[in-house]
Amino acid sequence: MIADFNAYSYLLQHDIKPSVQRLAIVNYLYEHRTHPTADEIYEGLLDEIPTLSKTTVYNTLNLFQQQAAVLALTIDDKNVRFDIDTSDHAHFKCLNCGKVFDVPAVLNSVTSVTLEQGFLVTEKHLYLKGYCSSCNNLSK
Amino acid sequence: MIADFNAYSYLLQHDIKPSVQRLAIVNYLYEHRTHPTADEIYEGLLDEIPTLSKTTVYNTLNLFQQQAAVLALTIDDKNVRFDIDTSDHAHFKCLNCGKVFDVPAVLNSVTSVTLEQGFLVTEKHLYLKGYCSSCNNLSK
DNA sequence: TTCACTGCAAATCATTTGCAAGGCC
DNA sequence: GGCCTTGCAAATGATTTGCAGTGAA
């Protein structure tokens, strides 16, 4: 499942000094593509690292963001969600079950939006909301 | 500047019973297209309505959202911002000055994203981040 | 030894909730 | 009178901050 992913070199590639906690968080994000919250990551790692503190999870995720090793999603207005997949895609949040799905959108094509002169775009987020197939079928 | 906008009928059109507070908030949003936070709206109306409570601002904005009279933006990870313009457009947030700009994007064209069978999309948000012309020129 | 990393406890801040008082039909 | 709206105070919950202890180079 972890396949050829090397958490250690992933951190080095992003100029992040590896540690037990940092490696665990990267691996958690690599294995759980559910766009977890800081709290979900913390809870998910407690068995593995019982001494882990939530502060460390927040510190680490903030560091990862700075180094562009993860993407912070604000599709949820309650808490920030994290995605280790920084490739070109959009997100869909089901308003019923709350799950956040990856959507294979081509965000680059969105670049066609007309920006004023001198605006420099460094980040693009396309958030879709509605009802996923499971929740949508229930109401039929 | 207020032109032909009628806050009273705007509320009625959205099945919202008018009140002094609700009218003031709608007018504030109509006149301040800066995507204000709940707190900014509260502060901005204190002179006009000194007895206004922040709870009422939150209650009202939540009601407006339910009735689709305003759009809630989560482009900012700190607090939710509100937009009375529900027409087709995107948003750009400057990472330096923090301002949120309207972008004349055609979100409908974004519909071309491939969604799985049975996914029902009810809301689309395109958030761009980077540096606005003022902040971008400073660094040159 | 030094300096960065960790983790506990406390602080902060946006938002919600409980509830009592006031106002409108 | 009854119900909806308002607003205060307190609660909640995510995230940050202060700071002391630990550990690795």
XYZ file of C-alpha atoms (C1' of nucleotides) in Angstrom:
330
model
C 0.000 0.000 0.000
C 2.908 2.286 0.795
C 4.435 1.123 -2.469
C 7.430 3.080 -3.577
C 6.730 6.125 -1.460
C 9.676 7.135 0.656
C 8.608 9.482 3.402
C 12.193 10.198 4.384
C 13.281 11.459 0.989
C 9.947 13.221 0.553
C 10.828 15.386 3.539
C 14.363 15.970 2.343
C 13.074 17.018 -1.057
C 11.068 19.695 0.691
C 13.937 20.839 2.914
C 12.338 19.435 6.029
C 14.500 17.771 8.634
C 13.005 14.333 9.307
C 11.900 13.207 12.764
C 9.801 10.336 14.044
C 6.736 12.570 14.274
C 7.210 14.194 10.885
C 7.721 10.888 9.132
C 4.626 9.460 10.791
C 2.501 12.419 9.700
C 3.726 12.287 6.114
C 3.055 8.566 5.992
C -0.383 9.042 7.503
C -1.250 11.577 4.821
C 0.138 9.335 2.121
C -1.931 6.374 3.282
C -5.112 8.261 4.153
C -6.290 10.196 1.130
C -9.421 11.325 2.948
C -8.192 14.885 3.497
C -7.959 14.479 7.273
C -8.075 17.291 9.801
C -5.245 17.921 12.263
C -7.288 16.182 14.921
C -7.918 13.115 12.765
C -4.205 12.815 12.084
C -3.477 13.155 15.787
C -6.024 10.506 16.772
C -4.854 8.224 13.992
C -1.252 8.295 15.181
C -1.787 7.979 18.926
C -1.449 4.191 18.855
C 1.822 4.440 16.977
C 3.182 7.385 18.956
C 1.416 7.561 22.344
C 3.437 10.585 23.425
C 2.430 12.617 20.384
C 1.009 16.038 21.170
C -1.534 17.925 19.147
C 0.763 20.943 19.187
C 3.349 18.946 17.295
C 0.772 17.928 14.729
C -0.153 21.579 14.180
C 3.476 22.711 14.143
C 4.341 20.023 11.657
C 1.424 20.690 9.346
C 2.213 24.392 9.347
C 5.804 23.633 8.483
C 4.712 21.288 5.710
C 2.492 24.001 4.288
C 5.325 26.514 4.231
C 7.495 24.023 2.424
C 4.675 23.202 0.009
C 4.773 19.573 1.099
C 1.030 19.539 1.754
C -1.974 21.533 0.631
C -4.365 23.096 3.151
C -8.005 22.853 2.130
C -10.577 25.303 3.476
C -13.543 23.608 1.833
C -14.817 22.872 5.316
C -15.651 25.968 7.346
C -15.051 24.181 10.632
C -11.479 22.978 10.316
C -8.688 22.940 7.819
C -8.094 19.688 5.950
C -4.797 18.481 4.548
C -3.887 16.882 1.243
C -0.491 15.483 0.369
C -1.546 15.345 -3.283
C -0.391 18.671 -4.697
C -1.121 17.737 -8.290
C -3.793 19.372 -10.404
C -7.225 18.424 -9.063
C -10.354 19.835 -7.462
C -12.369 18.849 -4.387
C -15.984 17.943 -3.808
C -17.590 18.007 -0.370
C -20.813 16.128 0.285
C -23.145 18.299 2.312
C -24.789 15.193 3.754
C -22.032 12.780 4.772
C -19.314 15.424 4.953
C -16.768 13.411 2.978
C -14.351 15.289 0.745
C -13.667 13.643 -2.617
C -10.928 14.294 -5.134
C -12.233 15.457 -8.484
C -10.095 15.025 -11.605
C -10.580 18.584 -12.795
C -8.051 20.389 -14.887
C -7.413 23.473 -12.855
C -4.896 24.756 -15.347
C -7.693 25.384 -17.798
C -9.189 27.609 -15.168
C -6.256 29.926 -15.689
C -8.311 31.458 -18.453
C -9.976 33.666 -15.874
C -9.281 37.264 -16.594
C -7.054 38.672 -13.884
C -6.170 42.308 -13.608
C -2.745 43.432 -14.731
C -0.057 42.611 -12.253
C -1.943 39.975 -10.284
C 0.284 37.033 -9.526
C -1.527 33.741 -8.882
C 0.328 31.187 -6.790
C -2.503 28.915 -5.684
C -5.798 27.722 -7.102
C -8.583 25.917 -5.296
C -11.765 24.681 -6.890
C -14.282 23.556 -4.308
C -17.519 21.889 -5.313
C -20.298 21.119 -2.865
C -23.438 19.064 -3.164
C -24.397 15.427 -2.638
C -22.264 12.408 -3.441
C -23.687 9.419 -5.287
C -24.443 7.495 -2.089
C -26.235 10.352 -0.363
C -27.930 11.516 -3.547
C -29.458 8.109 -4.227
C -30.884 7.851 -0.733
C -33.247 10.705 -1.377
C -34.665 9.090 -4.508
C -24.273 54.349 -4.682
C -27.219 52.483 -3.213
C -28.957 53.130 -6.513
C -32.043 51.064 -7.104
C -31.311 48.410 -4.493
C -34.217 47.804 -2.158
C -33.100 45.911 0.906
C -36.663 45.385 2.063
C -37.847 43.627 -1.061
C -34.528 41.782 -1.280
C -35.350 40.130 2.037
C -38.921 39.389 1.011
C -37.706 37.820 -2.214
C -35.687 35.428 -0.103
C -38.511 34.663 2.341
C -36.834 36.528 5.154
C -38.938 38.587 7.518
C -37.418 42.095 7.618
C -36.231 43.736 10.824
C -34.081 46.743 11.582
C -31.026 44.555 12.110
C -31.579 42.396 9.040
C -32.088 45.394 6.784
C -28.962 47.046 8.126
C -26.883 43.935 7.483
C -28.188 43.521 3.943
C -27.485 47.162 3.214
C -24.042 46.898 4.707
C -23.237 43.962 2.447
C -24.660 45.757 -0.545
C -22.559 48.842 0.092
C -19.354 47.102 1.167
C -18.270 44.719 -1.532
C -15.101 43.872 0.377
C -16.341 40.442 1.517
C -16.483 41.442 5.184
C -16.312 39.057 8.116
C -19.095 38.857 10.701
C -16.990 40.961 13.014
C -16.386 43.646 10.405
C -20.106 43.876 9.739
C -20.757 44.114 13.472
C -18.192 46.853 13.968
C -19.412 48.682 10.900
C -22.983 48.833 12.152
C -22.343 49.725 15.790
C -22.687 53.458 15.120
C -25.975 52.951 13.373
C -27.328 50.369 15.841
C -25.481 50.715 19.154
C -27.493 47.926 20.767
C -26.577 45.415 18.070
C -25.144 42.168 19.359
C -22.669 39.967 17.600
C -24.973 37.015 18.161
C -27.583 38.700 16.028
C -25.069 39.276 13.277
C -24.165 35.596 13.299
C -27.807 34.496 13.517
C -28.716 36.770 10.649
C -25.850 35.719 8.414
C -26.670 32.076 9.017
C -30.287 32.732 8.126
C -29.233 34.590 4.985
C -27.052 31.677 3.958
C -29.910 29.210 4.359
C -32.101 31.408 2.220
C -29.328 31.800 -0.353
C -29.380 35.559 0.145
C -25.615 35.648 0.719
C -22.645 33.476 -0.127
C -20.217 32.323 2.558
C -16.588 32.356 1.451
C -13.994 30.141 3.107
C -11.055 31.518 1.155
C -9.696 32.781 4.458
C -8.837 30.038 6.928
C -9.354 32.328 9.894
C -12.924 33.494 9.486
C -15.785 33.171 7.062
C -16.406 36.092 4.717
C -19.708 37.086 3.196
C -20.687 38.148 -0.299
C -24.099 39.419 -1.321
C -23.132 38.964 -4.963
C -24.341 35.459 -5.788
C -23.693 35.784 -9.499
C -21.066 33.808 -11.367
C -17.598 34.924 -10.273
C -14.428 33.779 -8.546
C -12.338 35.235 -5.731
C -8.721 36.196 -5.364
C -7.041 36.679 -2.002
C -3.799 38.614 -1.718
C -1.418 36.772 0.581
C 0.258 40.046 1.479
C -2.456 42.603 2.161
C -5.195 40.057 2.809
C -7.760 41.742 0.597
C -10.233 39.567 -1.256
C -11.005 40.647 -4.822
C -13.783 39.619 -7.141
C -12.561 37.928 -10.299
C -14.761 37.870 -13.400
C -14.307 34.166 -13.992
C -16.896 32.072 -15.706
C -17.472 29.350 -13.186
C -20.013 27.687 -15.404
C -17.247 26.778 -17.799
C -15.649 24.967 -14.908
C -18.560 22.548 -15.046
C -16.451 20.599 -17.487
C -14.849 18.807 -14.551
C -15.604 15.146 -14.692
C -17.781 14.172 -11.771
C -18.648 10.619 -10.895
C -22.083 9.319 -11.782
C -24.752 10.515 -9.414
C -22.841 13.414 -7.924
C -25.069 16.444 -7.580
C -23.257 19.791 -7.513
C -25.077 22.641 -5.825
C -22.231 25.052 -5.143
C -18.966 26.020 -6.830
C -16.160 28.104 -5.388
C -13.027 29.064 -7.224
C -10.438 30.580 -4.920
C -7.226 32.050 -6.249
C -4.386 33.193 -4.024
C -1.256 35.171 -4.719
C -0.270 38.819 -4.794
C -2.421 41.680 -6.014
C -1.057 44.334 -8.345
C -0.213 46.736 -5.502
C 1.615 44.174 -3.398
C 3.237 42.518 -6.393
C 4.721 45.768 -7.670
C 6.219 46.578 -4.290
C 8.595 43.657 -4.524
C 9.953 44.757 -7.889
C 27.039 22.757 24.169
C 23.943 24.359 21.229
C 19.906 24.688 18.833
C 15.983 22.815 16.912
C 11.997 19.787 18.113
C 8.598 18.284 21.213
C 4.763 18.596 24.329
C 2.194 20.372 28.179
C -0.707 24.068 29.866
C -2.727 28.259 29.103
C -4.355 31.743 25.954
C -6.859 33.292 21.950
C -10.451 33.863 18.902
C -14.389 32.762 15.891
C -18.672 30.848 16.358
C -22.550 28.612 18.819
C -25.745 27.792 22.562
C -28.833 28.612 26.611
C -31.902 31.481 28.106
C -34.443 35.590 29.540
C -36.529 39.870 27.887
C -38.714 42.474 24.331
C -41.458 43.230 20.325
C -44.714 42.193 16.644
C -49.113 39.993 14.644
C -51.207 35.603 24.165
C -48.002 33.366 21.563
C -44.174 33.227 18.775
C -40.263 35.069 16.612
C -36.219 38.085 17.269
C -32.784 40.002 19.958
C -28.846 40.152 22.995
C -26.235 38.969 26.998
C -23.285 35.582 29.143
C -21.306 31.335 29.004
C -19.754 27.357 26.405
C -17.345 25.199 22.691
C -13.751 24.003 19.754
C -9.934 24.784 16.590
C -5.578 26.731 16.573
C -1.684 29.339 18.606
C 1.599 30.739 22.092
C 4.766 30.553 26.148
C 7.916 27.969 27.966
C 10.539 24.256 29.887
C 12.519 19.687 28.984
C 14.598 16.575 25.642
C 17.470 15.008 22.112
C 20.426 14.972 18.213
C 24.722 16.888 15.730
